[in-house]
C-alpha cells in the first residue's frame, strides 16, 4: 500500500551502512534455491537502475512469484471491485463515521489537493487516504512503476512462469478495510505521516538500496506495530503466515524461483525471512 500509510502503505532512513548490503536474499535447501526480494511499489525515474542483485536474481530464476496477479490488479474490473468494496453500503457516511474534528482536518487536506470531500462521503477512509497518498507521491516524481510491475512485465515478455501468493479478492479486501473500526486515529496518523512524506520517502529509498534492515524496520514496522496492532496483524502478520506454506512449497521444488513482495513483509520476527530461518532453511543476503 505504497508506504503504509506513507510509512507502510505501497504495500514501502537515516544512514547507509559502511558496507552496503542488499534487499535481496537467497534461501537454499540441499537441492533447491529461491531468491526473495523486498520491493518498493512506486518509484521515481531517478531511482533507476535498480540494485544489480535484482537483475542477477531474475536472470537466475525460472519462476517469478508476486503478492498477487499484477496484470489483473491493474485491470478495469479490479479497479471497479475496489470502488465497490470501498463504499459504505449500510447507510453510513464518512461524515457520520468520523468525529467532526477529524472530518474537518481531512476536508482541509483534501481541499489542499483539489479533492471535494463532500462528494466522496460514501467512501471509506482507506480509499481516500490511498488517493491522497498517491497525489503526494506524484508531487515527488514517484509515478513510475515499482520493482514488482517492472519484473512482472519483464517476466511476461521473457515468457517466464508467473505465480501469485494471494488472490485479487484478498488484495482488494486488504486495501479497502484499512482503518475499519479505528477510523479517526487512522485518518489522523495518515495525515501526519503524509506531511513528512518527502523526508521519509527519500530515507526509505536510501535504506532499501543499501539493504539497511534496521532503518527499514524502524520506518515500515515499528510505529505501526505499536500504534495500530490490528492493522499490522491484518496486512503484515496474517498475510505472511498465509504465504509461508506456498513459499515453502516453492522452495522445495527443483526449479529456481524469485519471490518479490513488499519490503515490510520481510522484516522483523514476523517477517518471511525470519519465518524461513525458524523452519530451518539457510537464508542469507544475496551478494
Short mmCIF file of C-alpha atoms in Angstrom, two decimals:
data_model
loop_
_atom_site.label_atom_id
_atom_site.label_comp_id
_atom_site.label_asym_id
_atom_site.label_seq_id
_atom_site.Cartn_x
_atom_site.Cartn_y
_atom_site.Cartn_z
CA UNK A 1 0.00 0.00 0.00
CA UNK A 2 2.55 2.27 -1.15
CA UNK A 3 4.26 3.12 2.18
CA UNK A 4 1.70 2.28 4.88
CA UNK A 5 0.41 4.87 5.05
CA UNK A 6 3.36 6.83 4.00
CA UNK A 7 5.40 4.52 6.10
CA UNK A 8 3.95 1.14 5.25
CA UNK A 9 1.34 1.53 2.52
CA UNK A 10 2.72 0.97 -1.15
CA UNK A 11 2.14 -2.09 0.08
CA UNK A 12 7.02 0.64 1.26
CA UNK A 13 16.15 6.04 6.54
CA UNK A 14 18.85 7.71 8.20
CA UNK A 15 22.16 6.25 7.16
CA UNK A 16 23.74 3.95 4.61
CA UNK A 17 25.86 1.25 6.29
CA UNK A 18 29.58 1.42 5.65
CA UNK A 19 29.38 -1.99 3.98
CA UNK A 20 26.31 -1.91 1.76
CA UNK A 21 24.14 -5.00 1.72
CA UNK A 22 21.05 -5.67 -0.35
CA UNK A 23 17.28 -6.10 -0.18
CA UNK A 24 17.55 -9.48 -1.93
CA UNK A 25 18.01 -12.75 -0.01
CA UNK A 26 18.83 -16.27 -1.15
CA UNK A 27 17.28 -19.32 0.53
CA UNK A 28 18.62 -22.81 -0.02
CA UNK A 29 17.86 -26.46 0.59
CA UNK A 30 20.16 -29.33 -0.35
CA UNK A 31 18.66 -29.38 -3.85
CA UNK A 32 16.85 -26.10 -4.39
CA UNK A 33 17.40 -22.33 -4.47
CA UNK A 34 14.98 -19.43 -4.05
CA UNK A 35 15.65 -15.70 -4.27
CA UNK A 36 13.49 -13.31 -2.21
CA UNK A 37 13.39 -9.60 -2.98
CA UNK A 38 11.93 -6.79 -0.92
CA UNK A 39 10.16 -4.37 -3.26
CA UNK A 40 9.01 -0.77 -3.40
CA UNK A 41 5.72 -0.47 -5.29
CA UNK A 42 6.15 3.06 -6.68
CA UNK A 43 9.43 4.73 -7.63
CA UNK A 44 10.88 7.82 -9.29
CA UNK A 45 12.68 7.78 -12.62
CA UNK A 46 15.83 8.80 -10.73
CA UNK A 47 15.66 5.57 -8.70
CA UNK A 48 16.79 3.54 -11.71
CA UNK A 49 18.77 1.50 -12.35
CA UNK A 50 17.65 -0.90 -9.63
CA UNK A 51 20.23 -2.54 -7.38
CA UNK A 52 22.04 -5.14 -9.54
CA UNK A 53 21.12 -8.05 -7.26
CA UNK A 54 17.55 -7.86 -8.58
CA UNK A 55 18.62 -8.47 -12.16
CA UNK A 56 21.01 -11.23 -11.11
CA UNK A 57 18.27 -12.99 -9.15
CA UNK A 58 15.82 -12.53 -12.03
CA UNK A 59 18.24 -13.95 -14.60
CA UNK A 60 18.92 -16.99 -12.39
CA UNK A 61 15.22 -17.76 -11.87
CA UNK A 62 12.69 -19.75 -13.87
CA UNK A 63 9.58 -18.69 -11.93
CA UNK A 64 8.56 -15.24 -10.67
CA UNK A 65 6.28 -15.17 -7.61
CA UNK A 66 4.46 -11.94 -6.70
CA UNK A 67 1.99 -10.99 -3.98
CA UNK A 68 -0.84 -11.35 -6.48
CA UNK A 69 -1.63 -11.25 -10.20
CA UNK A 70 -0.29 -7.78 -11.06
CA UNK A 71 -1.83 -7.68 -14.53
CA UNK A 72 -5.27 -8.42 -13.09
CA UNK A 73 -4.67 -5.97 -10.23
CA UNK A 74 -4.26 -3.17 -12.78
CA UNK A 75 -7.36 -4.13 -14.76
CA UNK A 76 -10.52 -2.04 -15.03
CA UNK A 77 -12.50 -4.88 -13.44
CA UNK A 78 -10.31 -4.83 -10.33
CA UNK A 79 -10.49 -1.04 -10.07
CA UNK A 80 -14.28 -1.34 -10.19
CA UNK A 81 -14.18 -4.00 -7.48
CA UNK A 82 -12.04 -1.72 -5.30
CA UNK A 83 -14.53 1.11 -5.69
CA UNK A 84 -17.45 -1.16 -4.83
CA UNK A 85 -15.75 -2.54 -1.72
CA UNK A 86 -14.53 0.91 -0.62
CA UNK A 87 -18.03 2.35 -0.37
CA UNK A 88 -20.38 2.26 2.61
CA UNK A 89 -23.46 0.23 1.75
CA UNK A 90 -25.07 0.09 5.19
CA UNK A 91 -26.40 3.63 5.39
CA UNK A 92 -23.28 5.09 7.00
CA UNK A 93 -21.44 8.06 5.51
CA UNK A 94 -17.95 9.35 6.17
CA UNK A 95 -19.13 12.48 7.98
CA UNK A 96 -21.01 10.27 10.46
CA UNK A 97 -18.19 7.75 10.90
CA UNK A 98 -15.55 10.37 11.68
CA UNK A 99 -15.66 12.86 14.52
CA UNK A 100 -16.38 16.47 13.44
CA UNK A 101 -12.79 17.46 14.27
CA UNK A 102 -11.22 14.67 12.23
CA UNK A 103 -13.62 15.17 9.34
CA UNK A 104 -12.70 18.87 9.26
CA UNK A 105 -8.98 18.03 9.21
CA UNK A 106 -9.49 15.53 6.40
CA UNK A 107 -11.58 18.07 4.49
CA UNK A 108 -8.77 20.63 4.76
CA UNK A 109 -6.26 18.08 3.49
CA UNK A 110 -8.49 17.14 0.56
CA UNK A 111 -9.16 20.80 -0.29
CA UNK A 112 -5.42 21.48 -0.46
CA UNK A 113 -5.21 18.75 -3.09
CA UNK A 114 -8.27 19.83 -5.07
CA UNK A 115 -10.46 16.97 -3.87
CA UNK A 116 -14.06 17.78 -2.82
CA UNK A 117 -14.55 15.60 0.25
CA UNK A 118 -18.29 16.23 0.30
CA UNK A 119 -18.63 14.36 -2.99
CA UNK A 120 -16.78 11.35 -1.53
CA UNK A 121 -18.94 10.98 1.56
CA UNK A 122 -19.84 7.37 0.79
CA UNK A 123 -16.20 6.29 0.54
CA UNK A 124 -14.35 4.58 3.37
CA UNK A 125 -11.25 6.32 4.76
CA UNK A 126 -8.92 3.74 3.20
CA UNK A 127 -9.56 4.76 -0.41
CA UNK A 128 -9.43 8.48 0.36
CA UNK A 129 -6.07 8.09 2.11
CA UNK A 130 -4.69 5.93 -0.71
CA UNK A 131 -5.81 8.60 -3.20
CA UNK A 132 -4.20 11.42 -1.20
CA UNK A 133 -1.00 9.42 -0.77
CA UNK A 134 -0.81 8.79 -4.49
CA UNK A 135 -1.13 12.52 -5.14
CA UNK A 136 1.60 13.35 -2.63
CA UNK A 137 3.95 10.75 -4.12
CA UNK A 138 3.29 12.12 -7.61
CA UNK A 139 4.40 15.56 -6.42
CA UNK A 140 7.73 13.94 -5.55
CA UNK A 141 8.01 12.42 -9.01
CA UNK A 142 7.17 8.96 -7.68
CA UNK A 143 4.87 7.97 -10.51
CA UNK A 144 6.93 5.23 -12.15
CA UNK A 145 6.24 1.52 -11.90
CA UNK A 146 7.93 -0.17 -8.96
CA UNK A 147 10.05 -3.29 -8.75
CA UNK A 148 7.03 -5.62 -8.85
CA UNK A 149 5.47 -4.22 -12.00
CA UNK A 150 8.83 -3.91 -13.76
CA UNK A 151 9.78 -7.55 -13.26
CA UNK A 152 6.24 -8.73 -13.93
CA UNK A 153 6.42 -7.05 -17.33
CA UNK A 154 9.90 -8.43 -17.95
CA UNK A 155 8.84 -11.96 -17.00
CA UNK A 156 5.80 -11.69 -19.26
CA UNK A 157 7.97 -10.60 -22.20
CA UNK A 158 10.52 -13.33 -21.46
CA UNK A 159 7.74 -15.92 -21.12
CA UNK A 160 8.81 -16.95 -17.64
CA UNK A 161 6.26 -18.62 -15.38
CA UNK A 162 4.42 -16.15 -13.14
CA UNK A 163 2.68 -17.07 -9.87
CA UNK A 164 0.88 -15.25 -7.04
CA UNK A 165 0.73 -15.75 -3.28
CA UNK A 166 -2.82 -14.47 -2.83
CA UNK A 167 -5.94 -13.78 -4.87
CA UNK A 168 -7.05 -10.43 -6.22
CA UNK A 169 -10.07 -10.65 -3.92
CA UNK A 170 -7.79 -10.93 -0.90
CA UNK A 171 -5.77 -7.91 -2.03
CA UNK A 172 -8.90 -5.84 -2.59
CA UNK A 173 -10.26 -6.75 0.83
CA UNK A 174 -6.98 -5.75 2.47
CA UNK A 175 -6.84 -2.42 0.63
CA UNK A 176 -10.41 -1.42 1.37
CA UNK A 177 -10.58 -2.40 5.04
CA UNK A 178 -7.66 -0.34 6.36
CA UNK A 179 -8.66 1.53 9.49
CA UNK A 180 -12.02 -0.20 9.89
CA UNK A 181 -13.16 0.27 13.47
CA UNK A 182 -10.43 2.81 14.21
CA UNK A 183 -11.16 5.41 11.56
CA UNK A 184 -10.39 8.61 13.47
CA UNK A 185 -6.93 7.51 14.61
CA UNK A 186 -6.20 6.06 11.16
CA UNK A 187 -7.01 9.36 9.42
CA UNK A 188 -5.04 11.50 11.88
CA UNK A 189 -1.98 9.26 11.71
CA UNK A 190 -2.12 9.11 7.92
CA UNK A 191 -2.35 12.88 7.51
CA UNK A 192 0.53 13.41 9.91
CA UNK A 193 2.57 10.78 8.06
CA UNK A 194 1.90 12.39 4.67
CA UNK A 195 3.16 15.73 5.96
CA UNK A 196 6.57 14.04 6.39
CA UNK A 197 6.42 12.06 3.17
CA UNK A 198 9.28 13.71 1.28
CA UNK A 199 11.79 13.07 4.05
CA UNK A 200 10.51 9.56 4.72
CA UNK A 201 10.39 8.54 1.07
CA UNK A 202 13.97 9.65 0.48
CA UNK A 203 15.20 7.84 3.59
CA UNK A 204 13.24 4.74 2.65
CA UNK A 205 14.82 4.55 -0.81
CA UNK A 206 18.31 5.09 0.60
CA UNK A 207 17.89 2.28 3.12
CA UNK A 208 16.20 -0.06 0.63
CA UNK A 209 19.04 0.29 -1.88
CA UNK A 210 21.55 -0.37 0.89
CA UNK A 211 19.66 -3.29 2.45
CA UNK A 212 19.57 -1.43 5.78
CA UNK A 213 17.14 -3.69 7.66
CA UNK A 214 17.33 -1.81 10.96
CA UNK A 215 16.29 1.51 9.49
CA UNK A 216 13.71 -0.08 7.20
CA UNK A 217 12.18 -1.80 10.22
CA UNK A 218 12.01 1.49 12.10
CA UNK A 219 10.24 3.15 9.19
CA UNK A 220 7.96 0.36 7.97
CA UNK A 221 7.13 -1.62 11.09
CA UNK A 222 8.00 -0.18 14.50
CA UNK A 223 5.47 2.64 14.82
CA UNK A 224 2.60 0.91 13.02
CA UNK A 225 3.05 -2.19 15.17
CA UNK A 226 2.81 -0.10 18.34
CA UNK A 227 0.02 2.28 17.33
CA UNK A 228 -2.12 0.06 15.11
CA UNK A 229 -1.58 -3.58 16.10
CA UNK A 230 -4.76 -4.73 14.35
CA UNK A 231 -3.73 -3.14 11.05
CA UNK A 232 -0.23 -4.54 11.42
CA UNK A 233 -1.62 -8.00 12.08
CA UNK A 234 -4.04 -7.93 9.14
CA UNK A 235 -1.78 -6.51 6.43
CA UNK A 236 1.56 -7.98 7.51
CA UNK A 237 1.44 -10.84 10.02
CA UNK A 238 -1.67 -12.69 8.82
CA UNK A 239 -0.67 -12.43 5.17
CA UNK A 240 2.88 -13.59 5.90
CA UNK A 241 1.51 -16.65 7.68
CA UNK A 242 -0.86 -17.36 4.78
CA UNK A 243 2.02 -17.11 2.32
CA UNK A 244 4.51 -19.28 4.19
CA UNK A 245 3.16 -22.72 3.12
CA UNK A 246 3.21 -21.60 -0.53
CA UNK A 247 6.71 -20.12 -0.23
CA UNK A 248 7.97 -23.28 1.46
CA UNK A 249 6.39 -25.41 -1.26
CA UNK A 250 8.15 -23.38 -3.96
CA UNK A 251 11.43 -23.62 -2.09
CA UNK A 252 11.25 -27.40 -2.17
CA UNK A 253 10.83 -27.74 -5.94
CA UNK A 254 13.64 -28.44 -8.37
CA UNK A 255 13.12 -25.07 -10.06
CA UNK A 256 14.52 -21.69 -9.02
CA UNK A 257 12.02 -19.01 -8.01
CA UNK A 258 12.32 -15.27 -7.43
CA UNK A 259 9.75 -14.15 -4.85
CA UNK A 260 9.04 -10.40 -4.95
CA UNK A 261 6.93 -8.93 -2.13
CA UNK A 262 6.73 -5.60 -0.32
CA UNK A 263 9.81 -4.96 1.81
CA UNK A 264 7.75 -4.73 5.02
CA UNK A 265 6.85 -8.43 4.65
CA UNK A 266 10.48 -9.47 5.03
CA UNK A 267 11.39 -7.51 8.17
CA UNK A 268 11.42 -8.38 11.85
CA UNK A 269 10.49 -11.51 13.76
CA UNK A 270 7.15 -11.79 11.93
CA UNK A 271 8.79 -11.41 8.52
CA UNK A 272 9.15 -14.06 5.85
CA UNK A 273 12.95 -14.22 6.25
CA UNK A 274 12.75 -14.89 10.00
CA UNK A 275 9.99 -17.48 9.46
CA UNK A 276 12.08 -19.38 6.91
CA UNK A 277 15.04 -19.40 9.30
CA UNK A 278 12.77 -20.74 12.09
CA UNK A 279 11.81 -23.58 9.77
CA UNK A 280 15.47 -24.47 9.43
CA UNK A 281 16.24 -23.10 5.99
CA UNK A 282 19.55 -21.41 5.24
CA UNK A 283 18.76 -17.81 4.29
CA UNK A 284 21.33 -15.08 3.72
CA UNK A 285 21.76 -11.81 1.87
CA UNK A 286 22.42 -12.29 -1.85
CA UNK A 287 25.64 -10.56 -2.85
#
